[in-house]
Every structure is written in C-alpha cells, then in structure tokens.
XYZ file of C-alpha atoms in Angstrom:
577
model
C 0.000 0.000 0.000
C 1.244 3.258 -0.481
C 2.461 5.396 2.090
C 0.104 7.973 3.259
C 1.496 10.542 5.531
C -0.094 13.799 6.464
C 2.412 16.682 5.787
C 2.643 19.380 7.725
C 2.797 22.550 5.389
C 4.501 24.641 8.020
C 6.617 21.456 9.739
C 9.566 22.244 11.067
C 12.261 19.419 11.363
C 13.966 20.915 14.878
C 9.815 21.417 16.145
C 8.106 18.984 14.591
C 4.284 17.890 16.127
C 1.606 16.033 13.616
C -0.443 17.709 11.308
C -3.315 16.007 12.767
C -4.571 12.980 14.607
C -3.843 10.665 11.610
C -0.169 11.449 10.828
C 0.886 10.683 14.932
C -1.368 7.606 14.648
C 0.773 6.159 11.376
C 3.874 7.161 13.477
C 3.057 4.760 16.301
C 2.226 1.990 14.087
C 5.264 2.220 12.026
C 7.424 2.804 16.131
C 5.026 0.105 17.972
C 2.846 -1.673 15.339
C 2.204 -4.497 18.175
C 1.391 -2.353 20.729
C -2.787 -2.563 22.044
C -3.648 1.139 20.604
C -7.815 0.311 22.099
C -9.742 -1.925 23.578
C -13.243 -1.885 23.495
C -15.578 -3.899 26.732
C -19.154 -4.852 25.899
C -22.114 -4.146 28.217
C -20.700 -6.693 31.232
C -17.416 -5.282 31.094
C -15.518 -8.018 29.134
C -12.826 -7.054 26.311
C -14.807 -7.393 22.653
C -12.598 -6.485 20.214
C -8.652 -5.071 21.097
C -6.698 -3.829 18.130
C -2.990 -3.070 17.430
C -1.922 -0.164 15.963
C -1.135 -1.833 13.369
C -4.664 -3.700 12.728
C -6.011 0.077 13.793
C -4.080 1.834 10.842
C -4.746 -0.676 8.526
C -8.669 -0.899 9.378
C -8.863 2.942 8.650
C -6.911 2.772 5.269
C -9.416 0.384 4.100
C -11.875 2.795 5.143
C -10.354 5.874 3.963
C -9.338 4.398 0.453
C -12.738 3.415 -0.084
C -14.023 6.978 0.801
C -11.578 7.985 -1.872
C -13.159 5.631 -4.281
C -16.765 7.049 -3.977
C -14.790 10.536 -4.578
C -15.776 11.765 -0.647
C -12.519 13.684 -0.866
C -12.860 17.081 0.998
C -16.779 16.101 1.462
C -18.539 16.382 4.733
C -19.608 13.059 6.144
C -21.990 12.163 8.371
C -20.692 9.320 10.872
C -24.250 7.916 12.796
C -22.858 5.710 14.821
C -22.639 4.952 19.249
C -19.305 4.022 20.869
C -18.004 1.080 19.086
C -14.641 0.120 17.384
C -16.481 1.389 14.023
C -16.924 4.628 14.987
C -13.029 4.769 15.584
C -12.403 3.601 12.070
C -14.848 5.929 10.656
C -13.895 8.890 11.865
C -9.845 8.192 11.550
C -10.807 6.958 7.861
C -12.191 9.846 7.118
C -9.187 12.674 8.138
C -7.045 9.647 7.006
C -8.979 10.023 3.374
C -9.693 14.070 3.205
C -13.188 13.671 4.496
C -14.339 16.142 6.961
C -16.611 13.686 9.663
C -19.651 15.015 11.279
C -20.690 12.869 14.382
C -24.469 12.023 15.323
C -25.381 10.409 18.000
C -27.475 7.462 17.190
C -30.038 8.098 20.289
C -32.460 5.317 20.277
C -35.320 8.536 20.650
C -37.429 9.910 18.637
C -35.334 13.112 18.188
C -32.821 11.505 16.546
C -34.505 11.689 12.927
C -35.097 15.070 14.104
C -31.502 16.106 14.868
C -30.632 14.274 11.762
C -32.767 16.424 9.593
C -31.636 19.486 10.980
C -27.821 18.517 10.095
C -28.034 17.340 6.757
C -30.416 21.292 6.161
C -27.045 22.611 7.761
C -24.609 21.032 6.727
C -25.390 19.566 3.664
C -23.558 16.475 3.882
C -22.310 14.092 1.093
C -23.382 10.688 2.680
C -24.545 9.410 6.071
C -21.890 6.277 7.153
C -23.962 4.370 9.632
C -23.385 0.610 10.341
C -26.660 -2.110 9.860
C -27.802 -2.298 13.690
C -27.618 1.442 13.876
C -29.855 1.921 11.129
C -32.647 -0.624 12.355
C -32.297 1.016 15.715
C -32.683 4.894 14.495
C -35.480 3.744 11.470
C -37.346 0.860 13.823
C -40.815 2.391 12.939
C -39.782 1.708 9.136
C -40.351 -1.382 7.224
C -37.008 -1.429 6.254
C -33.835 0.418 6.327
C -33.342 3.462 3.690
C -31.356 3.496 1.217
C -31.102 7.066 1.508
C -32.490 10.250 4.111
C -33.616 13.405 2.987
C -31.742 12.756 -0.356
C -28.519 11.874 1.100
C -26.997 8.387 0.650
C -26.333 5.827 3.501
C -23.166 3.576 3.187
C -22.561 0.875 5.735
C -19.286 0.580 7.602
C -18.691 -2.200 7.645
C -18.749 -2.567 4.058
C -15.996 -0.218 3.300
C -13.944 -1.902 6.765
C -13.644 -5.046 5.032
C -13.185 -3.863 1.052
C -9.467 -4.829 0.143
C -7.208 -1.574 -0.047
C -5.600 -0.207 -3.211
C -2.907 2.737 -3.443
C -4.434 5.850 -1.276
C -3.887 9.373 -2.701
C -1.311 11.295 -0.718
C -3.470 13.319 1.320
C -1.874 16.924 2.251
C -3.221 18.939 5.492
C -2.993 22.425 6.480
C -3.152 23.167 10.097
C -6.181 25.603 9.427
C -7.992 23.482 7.706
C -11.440 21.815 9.114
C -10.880 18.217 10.773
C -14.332 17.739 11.763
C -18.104 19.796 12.692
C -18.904 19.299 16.377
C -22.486 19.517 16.391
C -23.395 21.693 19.895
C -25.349 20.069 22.452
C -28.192 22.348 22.270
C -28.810 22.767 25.965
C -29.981 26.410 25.192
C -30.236 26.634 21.882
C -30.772 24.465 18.444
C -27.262 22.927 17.412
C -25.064 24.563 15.858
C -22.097 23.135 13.567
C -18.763 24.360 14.988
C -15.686 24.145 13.165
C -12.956 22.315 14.147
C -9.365 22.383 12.811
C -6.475 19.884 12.939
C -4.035 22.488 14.294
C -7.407 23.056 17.254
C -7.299 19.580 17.868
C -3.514 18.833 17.956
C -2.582 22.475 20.228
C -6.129 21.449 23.312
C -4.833 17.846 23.244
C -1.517 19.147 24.171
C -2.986 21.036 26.530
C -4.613 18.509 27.937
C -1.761 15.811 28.210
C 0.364 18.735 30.104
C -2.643 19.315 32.789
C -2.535 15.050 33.006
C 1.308 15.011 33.307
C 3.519 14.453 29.715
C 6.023 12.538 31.961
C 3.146 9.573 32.220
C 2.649 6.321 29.943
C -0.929 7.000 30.183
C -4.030 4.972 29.801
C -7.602 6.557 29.159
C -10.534 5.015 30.316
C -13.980 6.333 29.099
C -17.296 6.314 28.238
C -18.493 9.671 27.300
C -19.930 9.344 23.598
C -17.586 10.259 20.751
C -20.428 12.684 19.796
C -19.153 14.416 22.581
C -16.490 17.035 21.955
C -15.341 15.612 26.060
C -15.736 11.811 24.131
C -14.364 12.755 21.046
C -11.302 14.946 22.056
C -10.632 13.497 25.374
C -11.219 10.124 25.028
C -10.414 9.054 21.072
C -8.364 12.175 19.838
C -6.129 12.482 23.154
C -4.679 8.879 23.041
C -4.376 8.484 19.450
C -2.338 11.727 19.167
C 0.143 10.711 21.938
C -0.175 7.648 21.802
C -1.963 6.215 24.978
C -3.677 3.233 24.935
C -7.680 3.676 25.234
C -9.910 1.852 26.826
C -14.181 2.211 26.206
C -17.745 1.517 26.248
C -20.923 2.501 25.729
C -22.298 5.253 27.797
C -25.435 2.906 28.030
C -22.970 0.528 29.952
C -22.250 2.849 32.116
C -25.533 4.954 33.213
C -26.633 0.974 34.020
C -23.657 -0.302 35.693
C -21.700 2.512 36.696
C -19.616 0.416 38.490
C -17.786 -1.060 35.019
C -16.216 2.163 34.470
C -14.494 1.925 37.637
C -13.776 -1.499 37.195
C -12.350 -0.689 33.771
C -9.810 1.676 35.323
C -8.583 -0.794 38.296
C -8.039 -3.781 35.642
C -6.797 -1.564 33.056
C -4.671 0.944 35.593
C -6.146 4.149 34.015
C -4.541 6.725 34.479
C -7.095 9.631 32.691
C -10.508 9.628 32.156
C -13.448 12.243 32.364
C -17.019 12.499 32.921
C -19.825 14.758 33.362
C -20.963 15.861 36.874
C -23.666 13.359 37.200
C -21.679 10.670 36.452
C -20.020 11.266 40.186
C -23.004 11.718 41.585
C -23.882 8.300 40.208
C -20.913 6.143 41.341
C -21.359 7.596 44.890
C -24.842 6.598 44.855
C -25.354 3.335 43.074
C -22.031 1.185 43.194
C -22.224 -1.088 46.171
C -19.784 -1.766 49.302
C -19.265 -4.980 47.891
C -17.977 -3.699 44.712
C -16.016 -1.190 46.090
C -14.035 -3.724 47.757
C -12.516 -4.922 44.536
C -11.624 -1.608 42.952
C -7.986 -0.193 43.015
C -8.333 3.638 41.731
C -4.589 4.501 42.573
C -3.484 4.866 39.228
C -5.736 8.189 38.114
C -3.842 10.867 38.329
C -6.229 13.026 36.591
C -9.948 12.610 36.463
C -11.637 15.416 34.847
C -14.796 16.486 36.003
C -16.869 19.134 33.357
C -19.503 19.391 30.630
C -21.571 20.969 33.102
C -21.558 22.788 36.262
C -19.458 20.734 39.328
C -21.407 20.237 42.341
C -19.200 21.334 45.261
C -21.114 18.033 47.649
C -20.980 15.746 44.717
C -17.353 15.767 44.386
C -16.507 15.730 47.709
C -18.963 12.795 48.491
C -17.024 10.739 45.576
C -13.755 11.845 47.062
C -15.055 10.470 50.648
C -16.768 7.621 49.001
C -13.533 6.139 46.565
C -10.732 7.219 49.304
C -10.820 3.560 50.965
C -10.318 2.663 46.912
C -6.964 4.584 47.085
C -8.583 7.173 44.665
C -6.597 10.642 45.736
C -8.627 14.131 45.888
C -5.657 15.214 44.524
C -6.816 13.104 41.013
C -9.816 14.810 40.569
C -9.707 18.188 38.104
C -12.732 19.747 37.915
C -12.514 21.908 34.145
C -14.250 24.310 32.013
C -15.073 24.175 28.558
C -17.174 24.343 25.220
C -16.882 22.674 21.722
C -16.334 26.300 20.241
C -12.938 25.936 22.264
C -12.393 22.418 21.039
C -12.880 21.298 24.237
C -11.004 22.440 27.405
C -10.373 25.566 28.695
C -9.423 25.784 32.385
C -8.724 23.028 34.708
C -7.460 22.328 38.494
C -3.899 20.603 38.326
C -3.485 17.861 40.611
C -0.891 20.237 42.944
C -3.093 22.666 43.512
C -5.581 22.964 46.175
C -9.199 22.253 45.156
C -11.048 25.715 45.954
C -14.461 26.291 46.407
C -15.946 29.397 47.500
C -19.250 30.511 48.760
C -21.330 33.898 46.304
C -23.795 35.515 48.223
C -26.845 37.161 47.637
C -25.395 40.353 46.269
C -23.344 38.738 43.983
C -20.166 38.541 45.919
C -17.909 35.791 46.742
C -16.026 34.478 50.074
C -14.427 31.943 51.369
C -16.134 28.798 51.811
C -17.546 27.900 55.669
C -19.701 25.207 57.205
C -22.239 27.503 58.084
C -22.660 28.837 54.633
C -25.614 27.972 52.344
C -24.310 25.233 50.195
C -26.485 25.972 47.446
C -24.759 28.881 46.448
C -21.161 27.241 46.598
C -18.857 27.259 43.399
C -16.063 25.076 42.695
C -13.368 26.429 41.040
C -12.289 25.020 37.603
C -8.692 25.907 37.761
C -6.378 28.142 35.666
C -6.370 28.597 31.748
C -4.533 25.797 29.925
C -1.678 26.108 27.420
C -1.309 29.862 26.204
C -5.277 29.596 26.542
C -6.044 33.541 27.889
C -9.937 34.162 29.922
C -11.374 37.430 30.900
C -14.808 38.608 32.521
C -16.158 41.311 30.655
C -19.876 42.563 30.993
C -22.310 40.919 29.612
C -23.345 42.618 25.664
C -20.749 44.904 26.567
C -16.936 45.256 26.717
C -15.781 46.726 29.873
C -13.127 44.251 31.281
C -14.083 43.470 34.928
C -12.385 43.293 37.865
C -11.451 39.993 40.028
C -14.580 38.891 41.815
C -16.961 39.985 39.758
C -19.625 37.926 37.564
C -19.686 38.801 34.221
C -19.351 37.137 30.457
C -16.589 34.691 30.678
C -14.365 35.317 27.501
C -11.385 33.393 25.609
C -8.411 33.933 23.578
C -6.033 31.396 22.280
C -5.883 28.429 19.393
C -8.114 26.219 20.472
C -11.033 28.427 20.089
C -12.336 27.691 16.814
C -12.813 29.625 13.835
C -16.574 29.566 14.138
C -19.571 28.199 13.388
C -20.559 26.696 9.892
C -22.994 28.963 8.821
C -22.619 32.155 10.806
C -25.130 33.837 9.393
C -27.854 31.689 9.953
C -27.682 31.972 13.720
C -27.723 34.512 16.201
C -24.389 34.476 17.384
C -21.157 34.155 15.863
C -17.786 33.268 16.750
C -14.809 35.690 15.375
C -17.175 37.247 13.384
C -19.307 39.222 15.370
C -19.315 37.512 19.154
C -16.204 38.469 19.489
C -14.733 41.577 22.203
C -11.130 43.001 21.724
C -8.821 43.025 24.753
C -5.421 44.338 24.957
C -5.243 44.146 21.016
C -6.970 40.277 20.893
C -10.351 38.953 19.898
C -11.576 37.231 22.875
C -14.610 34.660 22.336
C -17.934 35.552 24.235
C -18.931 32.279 25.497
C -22.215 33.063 26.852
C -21.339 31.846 29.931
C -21.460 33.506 33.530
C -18.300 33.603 36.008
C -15.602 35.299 37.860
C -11.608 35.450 38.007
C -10.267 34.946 41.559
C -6.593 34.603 41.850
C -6.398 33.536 38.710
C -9.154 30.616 39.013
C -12.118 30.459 37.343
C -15.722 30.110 38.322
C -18.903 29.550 36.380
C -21.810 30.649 37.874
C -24.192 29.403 34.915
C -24.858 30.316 31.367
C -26.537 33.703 30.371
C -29.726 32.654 28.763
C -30.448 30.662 31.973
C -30.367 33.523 34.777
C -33.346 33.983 36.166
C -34.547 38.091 37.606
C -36.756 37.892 40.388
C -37.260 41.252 41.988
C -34.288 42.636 40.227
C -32.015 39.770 42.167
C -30.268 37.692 39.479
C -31.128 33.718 40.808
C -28.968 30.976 39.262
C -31.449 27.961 38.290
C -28.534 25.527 39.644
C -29.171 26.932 43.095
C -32.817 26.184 42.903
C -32.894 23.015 41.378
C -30.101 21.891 43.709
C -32.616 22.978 46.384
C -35.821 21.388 44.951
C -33.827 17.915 44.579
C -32.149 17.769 48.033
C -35.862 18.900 49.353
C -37.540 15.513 48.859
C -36.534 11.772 48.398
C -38.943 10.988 45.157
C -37.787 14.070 43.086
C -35.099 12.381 41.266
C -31.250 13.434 41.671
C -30.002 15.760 38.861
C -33.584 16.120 37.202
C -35.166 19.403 38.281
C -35.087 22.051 36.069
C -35.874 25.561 37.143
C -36.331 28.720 34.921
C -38.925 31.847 34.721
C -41.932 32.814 32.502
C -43.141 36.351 32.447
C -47.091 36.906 34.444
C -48.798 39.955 34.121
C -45.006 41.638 33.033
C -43.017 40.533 36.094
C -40.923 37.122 36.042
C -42.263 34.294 37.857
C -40.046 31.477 39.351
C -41.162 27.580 37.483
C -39.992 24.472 38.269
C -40.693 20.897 36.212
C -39.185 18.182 38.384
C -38.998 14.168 37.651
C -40.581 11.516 39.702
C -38.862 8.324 41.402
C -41.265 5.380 40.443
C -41.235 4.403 43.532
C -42.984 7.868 44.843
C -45.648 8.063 41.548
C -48.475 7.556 44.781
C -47.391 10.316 46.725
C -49.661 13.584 47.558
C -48.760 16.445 44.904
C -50.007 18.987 47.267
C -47.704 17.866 49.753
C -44.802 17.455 47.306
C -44.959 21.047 46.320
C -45.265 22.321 49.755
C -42.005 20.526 50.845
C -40.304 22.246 47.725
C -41.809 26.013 47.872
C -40.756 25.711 51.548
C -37.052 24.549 50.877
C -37.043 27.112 48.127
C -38.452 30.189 50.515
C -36.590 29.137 53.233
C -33.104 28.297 51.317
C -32.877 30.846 48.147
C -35.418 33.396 49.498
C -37.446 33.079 47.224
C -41.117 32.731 46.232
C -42.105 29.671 43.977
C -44.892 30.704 41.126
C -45.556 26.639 39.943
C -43.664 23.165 40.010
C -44.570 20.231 37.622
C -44.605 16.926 38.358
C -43.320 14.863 35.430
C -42.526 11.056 34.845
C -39.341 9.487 34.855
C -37.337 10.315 32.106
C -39.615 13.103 30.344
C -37.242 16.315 31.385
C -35.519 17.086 28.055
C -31.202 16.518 27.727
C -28.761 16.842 25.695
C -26.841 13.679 24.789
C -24.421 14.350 27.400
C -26.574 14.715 30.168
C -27.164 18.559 30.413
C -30.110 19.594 30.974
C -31.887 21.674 28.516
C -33.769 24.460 30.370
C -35.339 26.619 27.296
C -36.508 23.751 25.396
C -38.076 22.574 28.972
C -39.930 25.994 29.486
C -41.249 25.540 26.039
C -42.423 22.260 26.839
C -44.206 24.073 29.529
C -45.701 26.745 27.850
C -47.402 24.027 25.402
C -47.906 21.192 27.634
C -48.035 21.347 31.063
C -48.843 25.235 31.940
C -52.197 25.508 34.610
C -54.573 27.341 32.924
C-alpha cells in the first residue's frame, strides 16, 4: 500500500508535532505496530474487540481508500454511529482520506430523525456512514432500512472496513484546515455546527496531556460518547495523538452499571478519564460496598470532572466515598469548557488545592464555611490551559471586569475555533461578530457567567439561563439543587428551574422528575415541601412546580439539561390554565 502521511505545510524538522490525529497515529504503528492502541468492553465489562496499531491503521486505510473511491474527498460526512470500534475507524478513515466527519449520535429517541434532519439542512452532507444495527435502531418504525435520508446516501461501515485496499492518494493537510463539525449540544439553543481544525485539535490535546502530566505512559478510560467534543477529544483524539492506549464503552454501559467504568480503570490501571458531573453523583450513589471492595483507583492521576456545572457536595462525596479505593482528591480536576474551544479551557492541576468558595446574595464571593448555604457554593475550575487567555467582561458589553466579579466569561487562544458553519444563519457568531477586543486580541464571548479569583475560574451558569426575580439575578442551579435535596422521590439531577413572564413581572417555574417508587405520593404535599425549601433556602417565592414522569425532562446527549426547550415544553404542555 502506499504510504500515506499527512504533511505538515509549516513542519519544522527541529519542532516537529503532527499535522493532525492521523499522521501521529501512522507514526506509532510504524514505532510500535504491536502495541494494544484500544480496547473496546461490551455491556458486562468483558474485552470485545482489542486492536494493534497496526490492525487500527490498517482498518482505517481500508476505510479511507474506499471513501476515496466514492470521490468523498474534501466532502462532509456524516458518521451515525454509538461508541463502538467502528466509529473509531470511521472517523480516523475519514481525516485519514480528506473527508471532513460530522458525528451524530445514534439516540435510540425519537429526536434523533429530528436532529438528523436538521444537520443534513445545515450542513449539507455528502453521505450518512452508519453501520446495519444502527440503522434498524434509528429507522425501527420503518419497514425497512433506507437506502437514503432526505436525499442523502447511507453507506454501511462495515462494508468499506472489510473492502481490500488499493494505493491511497497522498493526502496533504494544512493546520487551518477543518478536521471535523462538532455539532453543539443544544442545551440552550438548536445545534449549531462548529468548526474544528487539525491544528485546534492537535494544540487542546496538548494542553490537555500537560494538565494530566507528559512525563506519564498514560491509559484513558472512558465512556463519554464520541459525539461528545469531552468523548471525542478526550477520550479518542487524546490517546491516538500521543499515543496512549484507550480503553471504552458505551455510555449505556455505564448509566446501568456505573460500576464497570471503575472497574475498567482498576483492571486496566487508568490513568485519565473524564465524565460529566452526574456521572459522580452516580458512582457515589449506586455502586455497592461490595464492589467497592474490589476496585484499586490509585493509578488516576487526573480525572476530569466538566460538561456541566461541578457540584461542590458531589465531588466531595465521591472523594469520601472512593478514598478507601486509594482514589486521591488530589486526582480529581474539575474543568471548564465548550466545543467552540475544542474542548477544554481551564482546569485544576493535581498540585493545587481544590477551591471552592461561597457567592452571596449580592453577587459577591467568600471563602467557603460550614455555616454557609451550600447551594450557592462554586467550585473552582482551575487556571487557563496552554497559552489559553480568559477574561470577565460585561455581559453585551466590553468593559473588562475586575477579580470577583460575575460577568461574560471570555477566551483567547488556538483552540477556540474559527466559528460556526454557517454564521449567518444563527444569532451568534464566533470571530465574526461575538467576538470583544482586549489588549489588542479577539476574545470569544462564550455566553457563559463567572468570575476570576486569583487567577481561578468560576462559572456561575450560562446567560440565557439567569433567572430576575425582583431585580435579584437567581442561578437555576441553586434552585434546582434545592428542589432535589428537598424531597426523596424528586429524582437526583432532574429538576429544572427557569422563569416565565405573568402579568409583566418574572415568575419562578420548576418541572421536576418523579422516582417510580414515589408516583403515589400527595402532589399537594410534594410542592409544599419544595416552595418551603425554596423560601426558606434561596429566598425566594415559587410561582408553579410540575410533576413529570421518569425520564420526560428534556437533555442533551451528554446529560445537560436543557432548560429553554423545557420551558417551552411548559408553555405548550403542562402550563395551569
């Protein structure tokens, strides 16, 4: 086969780093061919398939010549497909073979035609790559599987996997150029097609690796799905680029048997892995004494906690819970980041303290105490990564503002990305428009909330999502923390609070989710527990809470919860007349 290296354009032979993902991957087959490069454990935890780098490389040539062959070259791709080895091969075949990948979660929904519609009207993709069991999952209410969707052509993995390889064309990639459209979650918005470059992928995985420790033959452990700019950069992109062996499953696997993701990382010594808060929230909940016996969790040295807001009890109740597992506080980085930064921005370092401070009423923050309301305590996320720069400026303004005070949190540096796909179709822009100019650079306006103390960053929530009661900005975490601490059958991590205007004035709302177990007990006595909690706790006054069934509260694929679609969902569904 012919030899298919990704050249740098810029390279320099005294600095040299990859081009991309691809080029570092060929390296460590042609330096360890033998070596495990993943291994992939089914839904009990048991090794399914384990390639070489070697069997890895040569998979994704297969994949990217045949991508070639069907003349996909510099065509966007759709890859529908969950955490499996084929995902791996489809999105490495297609940088290997000039495609620019666009990864869908397969959700087993009804939202995921949905999504999938509103993709191919955005991006206008080439084909869909999807595997056989995929397809029958996402079109079960069809007779039989498409040949095409909304005019665009499906091709099966596994075909091209398996087609014998000819010669590749030499494939030649500029730093700049796009590697792949992460899809936003949506949490307040619809999605929105970011645009990721090789050279953003290749400088926030360095990043990354330096937070973790370069001097460390690392292992990553995950389950987060690839759709995921946490999956897909932190688990898939991360290893492959400096060459760590990877280790994952599905996030199905996990959410029921969050205990095999622990396991994973005992047998496996992992070393880095991440996770969403809830995740946390789950192991210290669900995974027995028994099984906590049998784990060894010495070997993280950095366990990244983000994707959403970090729960200052949360992580301290897994800290107490693993510490007879020989997991270390020290191990656990809580971070801060977005897919229009690629994917991390800040993050804790494992020799630095782990902060959390206490904002008040008034919008100020102190130390944290005991006898401080714990509702209102933020964790800090650390210091910006790399030459990564963050500011606070105003919100819709410019004005720069001072240490300890909220504002719009802002970023500077190459892993923010050069914007979204089709700027003009959506409200806000990247570096074309969202952008504010400090000391000479355009800083990113995230649309996120926080503060800068000592150099440490806090997020206080996104923008969209504060709620104005009285002219007192309330963060919706607060509350909902409050409303699920306030009774045992309101579900952990699904409340979701947010305001509707009445008669002109804003009105506090909150839709909460059911145990089972509690579907008998008195509403009126439910939402008298919670209005009291809320009065008592936030100070203030609760206009409505809905009761909804398990499951029903709308979230993104990675677990966030998605506040403006759920107070549209109100508005049309469940609003008292």
């Amino acid at each position: 086969m012919k030899d298919m290296r990704m050249h740098r354009v810029d390279e320099s032979p005294t600095d040299w780093r990859p081009a991309n993902i691809v080029e570092a991957l060929q390296q460590h087959a042609v330096a360890k061919p033998n070596d495990v490069a993943f291994r992939y454990l089914d839904n009990t935890g048991n090794e399914s398939t384990v390639n070489s780098y070697a069997e890895l490389v040569a998979t994704c040539e297969r994949v990217a010549v045949s991508l070639q062959k069907r003349g996909l070259v510099g065509k966007r791709i759709v890859i529908l497909l969950p955490n499996e080895p084929a995902f791996v091969y489809a999105y490495l075949g297609c940088v290997l073979g000039g495609a620019i990948s666009i990864p869908i979660e397969p959700a087993r929904r009804l939202n995921t035609q949905e999504r999938l519609e509103g993709v191919i009207r955005d991006a206008r993709p080439s084909v869909i790559l999807s595997s056989q069991g995929t397809l029958r999952s996402v079109f079960s209410q069809a007779s039989s599987v498409p040949p095409e969707f909304h005019g665009v052509p499906i091709i099966e993995i596994d075909a091209l996997s398996e087609e014998i390889a000819a010669d590749q064309s030499e494939v030649t990639w500029k730093p700049a150029e796009i590697s792949h459209l992460q899809y936003t979650s949506g949490s307040t918005s619809q999605p929105k097609g970011v645009m990721v470059t090789h050279e953003n992928v290749i400088d926030n995985c360095h990043d990354i690796a330096q937070v973790a420790g370069e001097e460390v033959q690392h292992t990553v452990v995950g389950w987060v799905p690839f759709t995921h700019d946490m999956g897909l950069v932190g688990l898939l992109c991360l290893p492959v680029l400096m060459g760590f062996p990877f280790v994952f499953m599905q996030p199905s696997t996990f959410v029921m048997r969050p205990h095999l993701w622990l396991d994973a990382i005992t047998k496996y010594k992992g070393t880095i892995s991440a996770a969403p808060n809830f995740a946390f929230q789950l192991c210290a909940q669900r995974i027995s004494e028994a099984r906590k016996a049998n784990l060894d969790l010495q070997s993280l040295v950095a366990l990244f906690n983000g994707a959403e807001r970090v729960d200052a009890s949360t992580i301290t109740r897994f800290c107490q819970t693993f510490q007879a597992c020989g997991f270390s506080a020290n191990a656990l980085l809580p971070c801060y980041g977005m897919a229009e930064c690629t994917l991390m921005v800040t993050s804790r370092r494992s020799n630095t303290k782990l902060v959390i401070k206490h904002l008040d009423e008034h919008g100020q923050i102190h130390d944290q105490h005991a006898d401080r309301n714990s509702n209102t305590s933020l964790v800090s996320c650390g210091t910006a990564t790399g030459t990564t720069k963050v500011a606070i400026v105003k919100p819709d303004e410019s004005e720069v503002l001072p240490s300890g005070s909220v504002g719009e949190i802002c970023v500077y540096g190459s892993s923010v990305t050069p914007g979204y796909l089709n700027p003009h179709d959506h409200a806000q822009t990247m570096k074309h428009g969202a952008e504010v100019w400090i000391n000479g650079f355009p800083y990113f306006r995230t649309g996120d909330l926080g503060l800068i103390d000592k150099e440490e960053l806090f997020v206080t929530g996104r923008q969209k999502d504060i709620i104005i009661l009285a002219g007192r900005n309330v963060f919706p975490d607060d509350i909902e923390k409050i409303v699920e601490e306030s009774h045992e059958g309101i579900r952990s991590g699904r409340a979701i609070a947010f305001a509707i205007n009445v008669d002109t004035e804003e009105k506090l709302v909150v839709v909460a989710e059911l145990a089972n177990k509690f579907v008998q007990i008195s509403q009126d006595e439910l939402e008298n527990t919670v209005r009291i909690a809320i009065a008592q706790q936030a100070q203030v006054a609760l206009h409505d809470i809905h009761v909804v069934r398990s499951g029903e509260l709308p979230r993104t694929l990675s677990g966030k919860k998605q506040r403006q679609q759920c107070a549209a969902m109100y508005h049309a569904i469940w609003k008292r007349s």
